[in-house]
Coordinates of C-alpha atoms in Angstrom, one line a residue:
Chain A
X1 CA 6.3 -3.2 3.9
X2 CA 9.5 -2.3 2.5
X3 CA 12.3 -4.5 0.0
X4 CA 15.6 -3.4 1.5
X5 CA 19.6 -4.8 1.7
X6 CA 20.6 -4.8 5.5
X7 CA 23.7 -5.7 6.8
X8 CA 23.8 -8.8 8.4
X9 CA 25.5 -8.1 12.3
X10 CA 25.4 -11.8 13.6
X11 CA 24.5 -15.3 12.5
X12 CA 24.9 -17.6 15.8
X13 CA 24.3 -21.0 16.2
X14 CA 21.9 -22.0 19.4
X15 CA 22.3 -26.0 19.0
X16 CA 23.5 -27.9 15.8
X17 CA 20.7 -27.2 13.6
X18 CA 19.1 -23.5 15.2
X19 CA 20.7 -20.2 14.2
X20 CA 19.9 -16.5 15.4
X21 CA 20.0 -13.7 12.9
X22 CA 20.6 -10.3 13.4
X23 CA 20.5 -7.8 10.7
X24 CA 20.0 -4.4 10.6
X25 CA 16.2 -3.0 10.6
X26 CA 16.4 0.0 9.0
X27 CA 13.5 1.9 10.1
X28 CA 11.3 -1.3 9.0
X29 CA 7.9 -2.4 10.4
X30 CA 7.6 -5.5 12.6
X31 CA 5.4 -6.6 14.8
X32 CA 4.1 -9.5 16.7
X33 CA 3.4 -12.8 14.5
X34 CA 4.8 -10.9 11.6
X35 CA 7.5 -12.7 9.6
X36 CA 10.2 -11.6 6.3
X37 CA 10.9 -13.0 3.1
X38 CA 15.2 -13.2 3.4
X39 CA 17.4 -13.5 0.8
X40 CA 20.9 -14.6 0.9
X41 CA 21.6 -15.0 -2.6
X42 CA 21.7 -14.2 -6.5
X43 CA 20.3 -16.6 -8.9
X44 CA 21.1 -19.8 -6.8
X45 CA 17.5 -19.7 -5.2
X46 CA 14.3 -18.7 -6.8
X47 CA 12.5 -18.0 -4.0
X48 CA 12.7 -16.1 -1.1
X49 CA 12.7 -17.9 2.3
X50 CA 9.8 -16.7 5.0
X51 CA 11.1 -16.7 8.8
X52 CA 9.4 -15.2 11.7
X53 CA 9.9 -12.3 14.1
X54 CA 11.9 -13.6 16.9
X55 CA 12.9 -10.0 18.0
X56 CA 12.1 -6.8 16.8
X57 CA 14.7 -4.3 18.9
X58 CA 15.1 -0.5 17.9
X59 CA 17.9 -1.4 15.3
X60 CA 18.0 -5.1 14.6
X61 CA 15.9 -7.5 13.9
X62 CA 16.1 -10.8 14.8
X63 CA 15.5 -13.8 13.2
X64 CA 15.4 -17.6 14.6
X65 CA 15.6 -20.6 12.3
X66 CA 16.5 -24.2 12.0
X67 CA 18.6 -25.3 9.1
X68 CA 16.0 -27.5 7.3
X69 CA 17.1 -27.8 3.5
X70 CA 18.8 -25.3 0.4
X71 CA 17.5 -22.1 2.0
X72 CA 18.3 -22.1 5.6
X73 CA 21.4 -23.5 4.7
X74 CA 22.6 -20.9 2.8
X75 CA 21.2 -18.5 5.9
X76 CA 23.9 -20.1 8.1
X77 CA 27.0 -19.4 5.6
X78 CA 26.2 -15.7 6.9
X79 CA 28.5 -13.9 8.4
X80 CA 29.0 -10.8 10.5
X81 CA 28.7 -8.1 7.8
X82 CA 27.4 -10.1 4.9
X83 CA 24.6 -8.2 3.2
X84 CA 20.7 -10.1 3.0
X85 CA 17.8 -8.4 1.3
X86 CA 14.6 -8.1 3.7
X87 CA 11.2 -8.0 2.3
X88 CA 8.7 -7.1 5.5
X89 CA 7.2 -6.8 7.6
X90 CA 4.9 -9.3 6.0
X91 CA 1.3 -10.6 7.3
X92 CA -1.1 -10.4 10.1
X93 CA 0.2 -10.9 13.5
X94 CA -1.6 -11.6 16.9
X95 CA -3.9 -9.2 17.9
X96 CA -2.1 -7.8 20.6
X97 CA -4.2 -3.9 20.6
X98 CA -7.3 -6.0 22.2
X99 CA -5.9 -8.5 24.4
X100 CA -6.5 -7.7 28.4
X101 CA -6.4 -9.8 31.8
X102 CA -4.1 -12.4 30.8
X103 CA -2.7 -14.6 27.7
X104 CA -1.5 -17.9 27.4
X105 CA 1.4 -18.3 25.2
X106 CA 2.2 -22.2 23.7
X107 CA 4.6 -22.5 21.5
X108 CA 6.1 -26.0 20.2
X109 CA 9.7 -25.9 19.1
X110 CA 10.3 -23.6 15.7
X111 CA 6.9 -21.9 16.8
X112 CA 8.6 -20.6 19.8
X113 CA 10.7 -17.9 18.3
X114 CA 7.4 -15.8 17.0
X115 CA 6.1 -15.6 20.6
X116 CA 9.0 -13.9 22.4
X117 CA 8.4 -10.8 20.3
X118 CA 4.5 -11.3 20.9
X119 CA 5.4 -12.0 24.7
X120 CA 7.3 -8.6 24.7
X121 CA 4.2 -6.0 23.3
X122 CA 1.7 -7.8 25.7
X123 CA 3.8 -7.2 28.5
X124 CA 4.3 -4.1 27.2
X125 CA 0.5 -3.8 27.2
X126 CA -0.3 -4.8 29.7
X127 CA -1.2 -8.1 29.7
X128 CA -0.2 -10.2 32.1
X129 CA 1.6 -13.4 30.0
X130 CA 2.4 -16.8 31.0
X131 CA 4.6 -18.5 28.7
X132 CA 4.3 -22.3 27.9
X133 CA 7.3 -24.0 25.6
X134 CA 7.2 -27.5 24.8
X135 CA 10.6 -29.0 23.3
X136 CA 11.9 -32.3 21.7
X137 CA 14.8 -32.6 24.0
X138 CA 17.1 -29.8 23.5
X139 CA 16.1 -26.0 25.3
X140 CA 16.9 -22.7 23.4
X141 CA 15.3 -19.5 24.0
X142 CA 13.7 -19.9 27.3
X143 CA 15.9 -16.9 29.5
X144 CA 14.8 -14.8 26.3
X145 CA 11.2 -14.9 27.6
X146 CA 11.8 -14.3 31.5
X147 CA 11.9 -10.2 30.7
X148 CA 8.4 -10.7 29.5
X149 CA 6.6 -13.4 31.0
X150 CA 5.1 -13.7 34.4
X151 CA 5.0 -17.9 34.9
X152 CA 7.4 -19.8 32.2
X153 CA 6.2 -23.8 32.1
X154 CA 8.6 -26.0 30.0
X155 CA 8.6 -29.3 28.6
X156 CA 10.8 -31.9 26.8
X157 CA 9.1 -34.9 25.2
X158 CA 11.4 -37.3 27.4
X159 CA 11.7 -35.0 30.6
X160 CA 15.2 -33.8 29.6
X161 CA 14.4 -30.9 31.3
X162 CA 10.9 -29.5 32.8
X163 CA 8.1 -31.4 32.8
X164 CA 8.1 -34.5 31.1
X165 CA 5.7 -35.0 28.1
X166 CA 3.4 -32.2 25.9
X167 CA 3.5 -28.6 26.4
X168 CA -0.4 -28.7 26.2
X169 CA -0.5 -31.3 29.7
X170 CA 0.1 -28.1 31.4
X171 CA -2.2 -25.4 29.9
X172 CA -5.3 -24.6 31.9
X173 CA -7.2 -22.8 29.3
X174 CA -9.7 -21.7 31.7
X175 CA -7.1 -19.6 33.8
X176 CA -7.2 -17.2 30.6
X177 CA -9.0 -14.6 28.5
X178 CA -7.1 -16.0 25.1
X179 CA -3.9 -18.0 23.9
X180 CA -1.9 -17.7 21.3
X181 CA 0.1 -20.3 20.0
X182 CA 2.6 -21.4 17.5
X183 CA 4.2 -24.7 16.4
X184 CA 3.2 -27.9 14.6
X185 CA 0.0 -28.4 13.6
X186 CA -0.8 -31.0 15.7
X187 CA -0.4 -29.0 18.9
X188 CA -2.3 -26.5 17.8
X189 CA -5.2 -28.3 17.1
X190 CA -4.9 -29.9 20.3
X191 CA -5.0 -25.9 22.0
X192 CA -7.7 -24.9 19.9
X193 CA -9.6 -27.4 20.7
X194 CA -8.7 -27.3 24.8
X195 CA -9.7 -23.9 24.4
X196 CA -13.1 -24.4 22.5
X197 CA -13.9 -26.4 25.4
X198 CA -13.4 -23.8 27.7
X199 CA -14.9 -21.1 25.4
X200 CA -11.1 -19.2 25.4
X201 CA -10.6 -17.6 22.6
X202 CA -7.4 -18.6 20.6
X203 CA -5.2 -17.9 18.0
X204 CA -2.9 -20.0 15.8
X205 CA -0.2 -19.0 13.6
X206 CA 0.1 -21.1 10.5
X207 CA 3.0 -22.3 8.5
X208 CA 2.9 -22.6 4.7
X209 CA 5.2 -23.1 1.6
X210 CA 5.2 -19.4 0.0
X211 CA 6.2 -18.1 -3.1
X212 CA 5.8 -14.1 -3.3
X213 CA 4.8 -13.6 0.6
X214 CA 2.6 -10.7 0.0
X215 CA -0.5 -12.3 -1.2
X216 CA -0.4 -11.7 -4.9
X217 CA 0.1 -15.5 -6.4
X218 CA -1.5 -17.6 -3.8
X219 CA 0.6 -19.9 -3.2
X220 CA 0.0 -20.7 0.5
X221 CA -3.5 -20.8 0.7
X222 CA -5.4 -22.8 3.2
X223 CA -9.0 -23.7 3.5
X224 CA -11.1 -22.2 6.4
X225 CA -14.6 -21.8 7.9
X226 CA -14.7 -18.3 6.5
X227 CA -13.4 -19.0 3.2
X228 CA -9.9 -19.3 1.2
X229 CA -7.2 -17.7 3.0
X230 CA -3.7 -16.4 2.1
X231 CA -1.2 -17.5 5.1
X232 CA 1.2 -14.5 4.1
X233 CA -1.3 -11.9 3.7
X234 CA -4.6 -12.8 6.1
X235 CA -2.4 -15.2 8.2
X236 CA 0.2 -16.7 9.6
X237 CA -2.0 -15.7 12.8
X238 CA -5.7 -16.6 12.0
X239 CA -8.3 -17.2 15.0
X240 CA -8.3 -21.1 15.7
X241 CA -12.3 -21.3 15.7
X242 CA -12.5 -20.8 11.7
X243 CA -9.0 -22.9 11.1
X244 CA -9.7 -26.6 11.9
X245 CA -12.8 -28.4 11.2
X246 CA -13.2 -30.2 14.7
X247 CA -13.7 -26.8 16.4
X248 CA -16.1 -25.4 13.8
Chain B
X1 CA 15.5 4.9 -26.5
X2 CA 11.8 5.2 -27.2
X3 CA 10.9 1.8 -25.0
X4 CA 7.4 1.9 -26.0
X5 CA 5.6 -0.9 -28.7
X6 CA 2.1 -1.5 -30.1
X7 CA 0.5 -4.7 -30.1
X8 CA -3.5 -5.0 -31.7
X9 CA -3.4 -0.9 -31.7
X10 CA -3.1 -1.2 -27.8
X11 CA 0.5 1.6 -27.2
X12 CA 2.6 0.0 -24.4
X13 CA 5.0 2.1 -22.5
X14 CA 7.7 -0.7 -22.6
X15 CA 7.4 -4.0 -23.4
X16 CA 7.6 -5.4 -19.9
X17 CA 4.5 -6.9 -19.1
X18 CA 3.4 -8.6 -15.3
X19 CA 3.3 -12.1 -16.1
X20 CA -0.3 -13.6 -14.9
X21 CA -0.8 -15.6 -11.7
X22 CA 2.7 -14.1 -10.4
X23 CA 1.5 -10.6 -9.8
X24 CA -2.7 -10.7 -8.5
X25 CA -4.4 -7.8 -9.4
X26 CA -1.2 -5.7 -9.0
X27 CA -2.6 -4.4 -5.7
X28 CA 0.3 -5.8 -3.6
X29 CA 3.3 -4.6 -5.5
X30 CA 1.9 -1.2 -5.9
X31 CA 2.6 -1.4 -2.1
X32 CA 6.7 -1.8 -3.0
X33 CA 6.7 0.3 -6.0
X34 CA 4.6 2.2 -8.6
X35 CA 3.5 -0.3 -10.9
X36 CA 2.3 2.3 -13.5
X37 CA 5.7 1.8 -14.8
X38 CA 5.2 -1.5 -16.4
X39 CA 4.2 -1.9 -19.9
X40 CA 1.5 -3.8 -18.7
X41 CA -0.2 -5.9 -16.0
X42 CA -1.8 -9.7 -16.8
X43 CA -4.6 -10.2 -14.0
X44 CA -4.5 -13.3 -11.9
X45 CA -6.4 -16.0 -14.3
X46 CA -10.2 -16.1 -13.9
X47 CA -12.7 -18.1 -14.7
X48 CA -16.3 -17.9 -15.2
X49 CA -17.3 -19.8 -12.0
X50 CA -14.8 -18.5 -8.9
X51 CA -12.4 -21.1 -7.9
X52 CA -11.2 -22.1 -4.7
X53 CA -8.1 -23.8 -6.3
X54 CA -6.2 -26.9 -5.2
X55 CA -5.5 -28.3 -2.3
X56 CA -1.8 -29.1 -0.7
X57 CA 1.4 -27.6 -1.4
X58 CA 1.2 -25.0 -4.1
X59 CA 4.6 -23.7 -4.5
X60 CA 7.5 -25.8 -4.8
X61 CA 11.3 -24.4 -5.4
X62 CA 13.5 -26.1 -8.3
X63 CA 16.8 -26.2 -9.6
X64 CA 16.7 -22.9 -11.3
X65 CA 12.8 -22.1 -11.2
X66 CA 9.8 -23.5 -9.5
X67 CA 6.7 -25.4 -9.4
X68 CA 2.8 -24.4 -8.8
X69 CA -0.4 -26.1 -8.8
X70 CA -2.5 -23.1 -7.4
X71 CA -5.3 -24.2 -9.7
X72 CA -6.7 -20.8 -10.7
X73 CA -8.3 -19.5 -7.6
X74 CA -9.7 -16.6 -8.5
X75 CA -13.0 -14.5 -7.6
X76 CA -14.8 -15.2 -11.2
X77 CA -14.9 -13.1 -14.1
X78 CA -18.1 -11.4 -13.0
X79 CA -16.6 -10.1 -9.2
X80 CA -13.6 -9.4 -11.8
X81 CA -16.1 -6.9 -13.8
X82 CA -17.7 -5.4 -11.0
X83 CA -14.8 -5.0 -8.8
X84 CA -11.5 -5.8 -9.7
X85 CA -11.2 -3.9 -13.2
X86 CA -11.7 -0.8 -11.5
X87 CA -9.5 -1.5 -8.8
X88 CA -6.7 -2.1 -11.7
X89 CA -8.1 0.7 -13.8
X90 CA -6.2 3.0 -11.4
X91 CA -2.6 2.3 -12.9
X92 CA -2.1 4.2 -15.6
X93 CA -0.6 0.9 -17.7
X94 CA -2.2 -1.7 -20.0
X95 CA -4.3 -3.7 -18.1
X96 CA -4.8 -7.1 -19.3
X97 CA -7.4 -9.6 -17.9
X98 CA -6.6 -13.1 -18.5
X99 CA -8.9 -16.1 -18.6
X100 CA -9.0 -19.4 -18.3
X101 CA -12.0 -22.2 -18.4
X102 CA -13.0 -25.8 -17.7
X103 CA -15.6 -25.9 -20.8
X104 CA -16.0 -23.7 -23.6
X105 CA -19.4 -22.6 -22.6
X106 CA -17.4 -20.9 -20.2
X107 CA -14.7 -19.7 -21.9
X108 CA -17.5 -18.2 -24.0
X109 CA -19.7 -16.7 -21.1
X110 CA -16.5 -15.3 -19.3
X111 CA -15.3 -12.9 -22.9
X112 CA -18.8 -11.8 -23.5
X113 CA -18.9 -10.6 -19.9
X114 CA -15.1 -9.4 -20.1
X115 CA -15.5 -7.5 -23.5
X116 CA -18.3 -5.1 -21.9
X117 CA -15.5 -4.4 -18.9
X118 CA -12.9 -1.5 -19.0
X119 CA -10.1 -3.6 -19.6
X120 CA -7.1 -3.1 -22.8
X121 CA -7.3 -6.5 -24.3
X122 CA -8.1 -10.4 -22.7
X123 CA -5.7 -13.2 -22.8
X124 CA -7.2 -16.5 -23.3
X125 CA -5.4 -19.1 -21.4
X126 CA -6.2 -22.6 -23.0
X127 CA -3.9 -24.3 -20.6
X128 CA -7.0 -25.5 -18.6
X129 CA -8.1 -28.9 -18.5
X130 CA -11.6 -29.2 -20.6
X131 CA -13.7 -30.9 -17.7
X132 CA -16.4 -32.0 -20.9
X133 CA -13.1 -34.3 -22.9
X134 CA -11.9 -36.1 -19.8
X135 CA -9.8 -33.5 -18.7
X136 CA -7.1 -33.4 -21.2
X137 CA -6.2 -29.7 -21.8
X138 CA -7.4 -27.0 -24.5
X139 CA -3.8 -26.0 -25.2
X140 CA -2.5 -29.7 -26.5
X141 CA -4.1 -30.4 -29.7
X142 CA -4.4 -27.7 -32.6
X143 CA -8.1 -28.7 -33.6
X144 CA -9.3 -28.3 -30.1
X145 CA -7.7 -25.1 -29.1
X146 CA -9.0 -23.5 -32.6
X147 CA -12.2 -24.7 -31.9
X148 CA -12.4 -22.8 -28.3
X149 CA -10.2 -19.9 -29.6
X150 CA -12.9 -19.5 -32.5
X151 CA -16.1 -19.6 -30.3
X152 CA -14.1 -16.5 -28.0
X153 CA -13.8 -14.8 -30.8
X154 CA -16.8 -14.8 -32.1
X155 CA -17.7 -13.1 -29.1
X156 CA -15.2 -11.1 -28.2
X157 CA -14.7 -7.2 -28.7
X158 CA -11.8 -6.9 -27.2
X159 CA -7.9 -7.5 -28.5
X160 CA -7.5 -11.5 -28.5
X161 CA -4.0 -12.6 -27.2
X162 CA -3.9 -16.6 -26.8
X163 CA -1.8 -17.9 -24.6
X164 CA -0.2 -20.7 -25.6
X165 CA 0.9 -24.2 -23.3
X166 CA 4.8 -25.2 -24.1
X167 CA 2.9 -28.8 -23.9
X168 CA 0.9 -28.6 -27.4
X169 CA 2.1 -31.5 -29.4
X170 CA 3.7 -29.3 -31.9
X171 CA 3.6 -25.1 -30.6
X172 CA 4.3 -24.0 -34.2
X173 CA 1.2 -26.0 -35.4
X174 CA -1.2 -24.6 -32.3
X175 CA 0.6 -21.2 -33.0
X176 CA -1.1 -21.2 -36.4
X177 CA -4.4 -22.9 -35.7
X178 CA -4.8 -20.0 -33.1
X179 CA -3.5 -17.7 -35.5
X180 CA -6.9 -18.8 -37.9
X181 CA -8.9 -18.9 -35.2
X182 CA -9.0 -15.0 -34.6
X183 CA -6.2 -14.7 -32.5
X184 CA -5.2 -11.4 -32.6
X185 CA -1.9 -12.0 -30.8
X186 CA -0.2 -14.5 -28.7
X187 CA 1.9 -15.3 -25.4
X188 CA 3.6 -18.1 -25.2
X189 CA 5.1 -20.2 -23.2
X190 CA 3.1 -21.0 -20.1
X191 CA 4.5 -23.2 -17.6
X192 CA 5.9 -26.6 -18.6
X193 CA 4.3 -29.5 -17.1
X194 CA 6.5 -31.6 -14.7
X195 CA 6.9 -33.4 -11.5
X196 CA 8.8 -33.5 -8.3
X197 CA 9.0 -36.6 -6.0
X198 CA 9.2 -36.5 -2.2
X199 CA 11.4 -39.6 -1.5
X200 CA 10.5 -39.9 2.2
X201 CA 7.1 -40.1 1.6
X202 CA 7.3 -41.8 -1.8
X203 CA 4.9 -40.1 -3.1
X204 CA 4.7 -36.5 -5.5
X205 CA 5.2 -33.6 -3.7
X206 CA 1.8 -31.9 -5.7
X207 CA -1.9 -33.6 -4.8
X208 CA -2.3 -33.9 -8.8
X209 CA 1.5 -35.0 -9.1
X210 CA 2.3 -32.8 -12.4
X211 CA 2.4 -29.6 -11.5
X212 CA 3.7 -26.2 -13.8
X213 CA 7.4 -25.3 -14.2
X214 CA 8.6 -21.9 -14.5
X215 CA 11.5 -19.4 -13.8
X216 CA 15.0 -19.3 -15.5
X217 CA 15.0 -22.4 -16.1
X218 CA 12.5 -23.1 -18.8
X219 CA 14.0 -19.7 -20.5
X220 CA 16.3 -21.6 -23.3
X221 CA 13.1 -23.4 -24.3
X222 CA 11.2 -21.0 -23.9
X223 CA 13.2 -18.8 -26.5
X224 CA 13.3 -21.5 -29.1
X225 CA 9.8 -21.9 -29.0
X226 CA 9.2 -18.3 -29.2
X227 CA 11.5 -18.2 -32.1
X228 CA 10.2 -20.9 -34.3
X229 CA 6.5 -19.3 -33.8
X230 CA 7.8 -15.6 -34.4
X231 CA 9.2 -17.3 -38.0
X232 CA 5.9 -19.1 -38.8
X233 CA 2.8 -16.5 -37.2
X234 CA 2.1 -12.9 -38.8
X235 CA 0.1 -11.5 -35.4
X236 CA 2.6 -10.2 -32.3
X237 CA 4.2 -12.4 -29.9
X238 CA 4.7 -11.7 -26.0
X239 CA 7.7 -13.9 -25.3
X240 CA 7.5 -15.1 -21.7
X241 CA 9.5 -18.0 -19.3
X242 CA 12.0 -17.6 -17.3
X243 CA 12.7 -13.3 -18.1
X244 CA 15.0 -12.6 -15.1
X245 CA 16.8 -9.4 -16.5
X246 CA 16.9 -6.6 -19.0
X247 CA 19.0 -8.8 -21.4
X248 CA 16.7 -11.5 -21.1
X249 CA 14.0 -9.2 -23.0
X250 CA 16.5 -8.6 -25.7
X251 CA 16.7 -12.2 -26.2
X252 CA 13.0 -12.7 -26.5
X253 CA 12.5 -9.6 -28.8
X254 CA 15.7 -10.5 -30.9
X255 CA 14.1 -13.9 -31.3
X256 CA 10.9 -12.7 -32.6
X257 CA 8.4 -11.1 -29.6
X258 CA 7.2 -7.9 -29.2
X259 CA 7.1 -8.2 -25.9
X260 CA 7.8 -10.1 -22.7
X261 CA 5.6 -10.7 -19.9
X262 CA 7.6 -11.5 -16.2
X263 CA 6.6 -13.7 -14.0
X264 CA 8.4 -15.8 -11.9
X265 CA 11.2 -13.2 -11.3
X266 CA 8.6 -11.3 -9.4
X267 CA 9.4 -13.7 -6.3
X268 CA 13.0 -14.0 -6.5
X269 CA 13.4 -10.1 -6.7
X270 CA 9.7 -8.0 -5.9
X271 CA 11.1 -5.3 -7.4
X272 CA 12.1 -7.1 -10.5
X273 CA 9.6 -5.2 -13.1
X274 CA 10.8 -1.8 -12.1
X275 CA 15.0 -3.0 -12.6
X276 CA 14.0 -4.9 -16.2
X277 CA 12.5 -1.8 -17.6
X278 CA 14.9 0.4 -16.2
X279 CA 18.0 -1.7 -17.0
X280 CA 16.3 -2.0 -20.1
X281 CA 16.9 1.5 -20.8
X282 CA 20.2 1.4 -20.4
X283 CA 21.1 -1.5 -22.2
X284 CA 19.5 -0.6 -25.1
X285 CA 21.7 2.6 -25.0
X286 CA 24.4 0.8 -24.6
X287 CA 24.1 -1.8 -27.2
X288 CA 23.5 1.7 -29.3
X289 CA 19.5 -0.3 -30.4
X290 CA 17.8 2.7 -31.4
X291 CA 14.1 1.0 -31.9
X292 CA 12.8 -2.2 -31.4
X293 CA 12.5 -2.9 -35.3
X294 CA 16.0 -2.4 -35.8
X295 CA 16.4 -5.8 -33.4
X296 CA 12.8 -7.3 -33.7
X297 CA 13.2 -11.2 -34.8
X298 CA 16.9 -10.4 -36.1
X299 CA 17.7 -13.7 -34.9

């Protein structure tokens, strides 16, 4: 973990509301499921804003985000050459080292970016990855997965494009030896708990409100089966079976 | 300069002091720099029965500051004793362990147990709701914070700092009552209590709607309430709310404190401790302040 100006070497929009952020990386640690606090600003903010990895290269870093409120906002006034302050990398990812056979990947809109990096080391490891991305309407991201995915399933809510309906319709848990996924809560429940059915193991990524994003003030702390847990420091990735209560 | 002040015969190295609840056990940001640098380090708040804390959103960004309702989650003063106090030990800096409690029973239990630990000096934090008078907090009235304040230090071998809520009724008033209590110093302010509203759901954003506000906002108030104790109290003050910069501890020491704990600027910057005290250094050069009685409560 290191605190460290980069240069900022593009900020692009992908649709209306979704940028992609590349600064420099500066020797920095990142790996799958990891995330950094960014910082665009002086005194305007008080807090620093925590995005995913959406790509780790040898020099950049890349970061995917949707322009949701004060934060973000100011994230898409950067421009080519701008300077942002990286704190990272932050938090437990995936568990990538003991993954074999093959790995589900389900991501569900903003939880998508996290899993091309994580689609990228398991391919890398070995493992052979299917990739499963469930959108609202609009597609971003998907050709940044075919390097590193054997089968790529898509779907849009009203069949836009690829299969029409939830990401999860498609997922055969059973075809597996673990998933990961990432995205709104609600879709994650609904994979942990395809997955306890079919004795998969699986692991979700959680979101949370953050304050110092390296566990000392504990503000995004969640309740699990094995006790309190900081999403910044023990998380975002967490194994589903002690995250929600119906699959304890 | 010579940054370095006594407060209850405990020598700081500077007056910059970890704020509590912003900065754990120190254990993280020893991972971005040498925290043996501070003047000091306030421990996450404990409490004599570990808390899990509260539930929902915890953190909450405002104009100028922020907004917590963690609710003192903390491992207990006893895994504090066994464990954690050797864990902080390690830092060669003034280790603080703060305290909070939902009954003075507690509050009593937890200082008897903390004075046999290896730590500098405990800071009572009577910002806590007293679960045994409906809830209403320690910190509001004078009479009822003197009476917990008293009982602590009846039992208590350790340096007594009091850490005083912005909320009292009257801070100069609580100020004093601590101050006959036994106090042997005191902090002030902790965080003001305040609300935010999330209009889509019409409903506050926190589970227990008020929640504590902090950061650069609060600082103006913060200052004037530090100043009007600093003129009333004879035992030290450590100034804290909203300290963002070396020139913000001037403020607070020119106003009456000793020194200045940091807290919320922890998150904006991580580094923020190390740049305060050594801007700190600098300034004081350059504002030609050759000790900190020369400027102590000039104001």
């Amino acid at each position: 973990m290191t605190y460290f100006d980069s240069k900022v070497i593009s900020n692009t929009p992908l649709t209306d509301e979704i940028y992609v952020l590349v600064a420099e990386r500066h020797g920095a640690d990142a790996n799958a499921g990891q995330f950094f606090m960014l910082k665009a600003w002086d005194n305007e903010l008080t807090l620093m804003r925590p995005i995913s990895i959406f790509k780790a290269e040898e020099e950049t870093l890349h970061f995917m985000y949707r322009v949701v409120g004060r934060g973000t906002r100011k994230l898409a006034e950067l421009k080519a050459g701008d300077t942002i302050s990286l704190l990272g990398s932050l938090g437990t990812g995936y568990p990538i080292a003991q993954m074999k056979g093959r790995v589900a990947l389900v991501g569900g809109g903003l939880g998508i970016p996290p899993l091309c990096q994580t689609a990228k080391e398991l391919t890398a490891h070995g493992v052979q990855t299917d990739v499963y991305l469930g959108y609202r309407d609009v597609l971003f991201a998907v050709e940044e997965f075919e390097p590193h995915s054997a089968n790529i399933f898509v779907s849009t809510e009203k069949g836009d494009e690829g299969y029409r309906g939830f990401i999860t319709d498609l997922l055969k848990p059973e075809q597996y030896d673990a998933v990961f996924t990432c995205g709104p809560e609600v879709m994650m429940r609904k994979v942990a708990a395809m997955c306890a059915a079919q004795h998969v193991p699986c692991w979700c990524s959680m979101e949370h409100r953050m304050a110092c994003g390296i566990g000392a003030c504990l503000g995004c702390s969640i309740r699990t089966a094995d006790g309190m847990k900081r999403v910044c420091k023990d998380g975002p990735v967490f194994p589903a079976n002690i995250l929600f209560q119906e699959n304890q | 300069m010579n940054l370095s002040t006594t407060i209850n015969g405990v020598l700081f190295k500077n007056p910059v002091v970890a704020a509590s609840g912003t900065f754990g056990f120190g254990e993280e940001y020893n991972e971005l720099y040498d925290v043996s640098c501070l003047g000091g380090i306030s421990s996450k708040g404990l409490t004599w029965i570990p808390k899990d804390g509260n539930e929902g959103i915890r953190v909450y960004e405002t104009a100028s500051g922020m907004m917590n309702s963690v609710g003192l989650q903390n491992p207990g003063v006893r895994a504090f004793v066994e464990e954690g106090a050797a864990k902080m030990r390690r830092f060669n800096t003034v280790l603080i362990a703060n305290m909070g409690g939902s009954c003075i029973d507690d509050y009593v239990a937890g200082a008897e147990l903390l004075s046999s630990a290896d730590i500098d000096m405990l800071e009572l934090n009577i910002s806590c709701p007293n679960v045994k008078s409906g809830g209403m907090a320690f910190g509001l009235k004078a009479d009822v914070a003197h009476e917990v304040v008293a009982a602590v230090r009846a039992v208590c071998t350790k340096p007594l700092i009091v850490k005083l809520s912005p909320n009292a009724e009257n801070i100069v008033e609580m100020a004093l009552a601590c101050e006959a209590a036994g106090a042997d110093s005191l902090s002030l302010v902790n965080t003001f209590q305040a609300l935010a509203i999330d209009i889509h759901q019409r409903r506050p954003v926190f589970r227990n709607t008020y929640a504590g506000l902090s950061g650069a906002a609060i600082k103006p108030i913060a200052l004037r309430m530090v100043h009007s104790v600093c003129k009333q109290v004879k035992v030290p003050v450590f100034g804290i709310g909203g300290i963002t910069t070396a020139e913000d501890v001037l403020e607070f020491i020119m106003a009456g404190a000793t020194a200045v704990q940091v807290g919320t600027a922890n998150f904006s910057d991580p580094l923020a401790g190390q740049r305060i005290v050594r801007d700190l250094e600098a300034l004081c050069d350059k504002e030609g302040i050759s000790s900190w009685d020369e400027i102590r409560g000039c104001i």
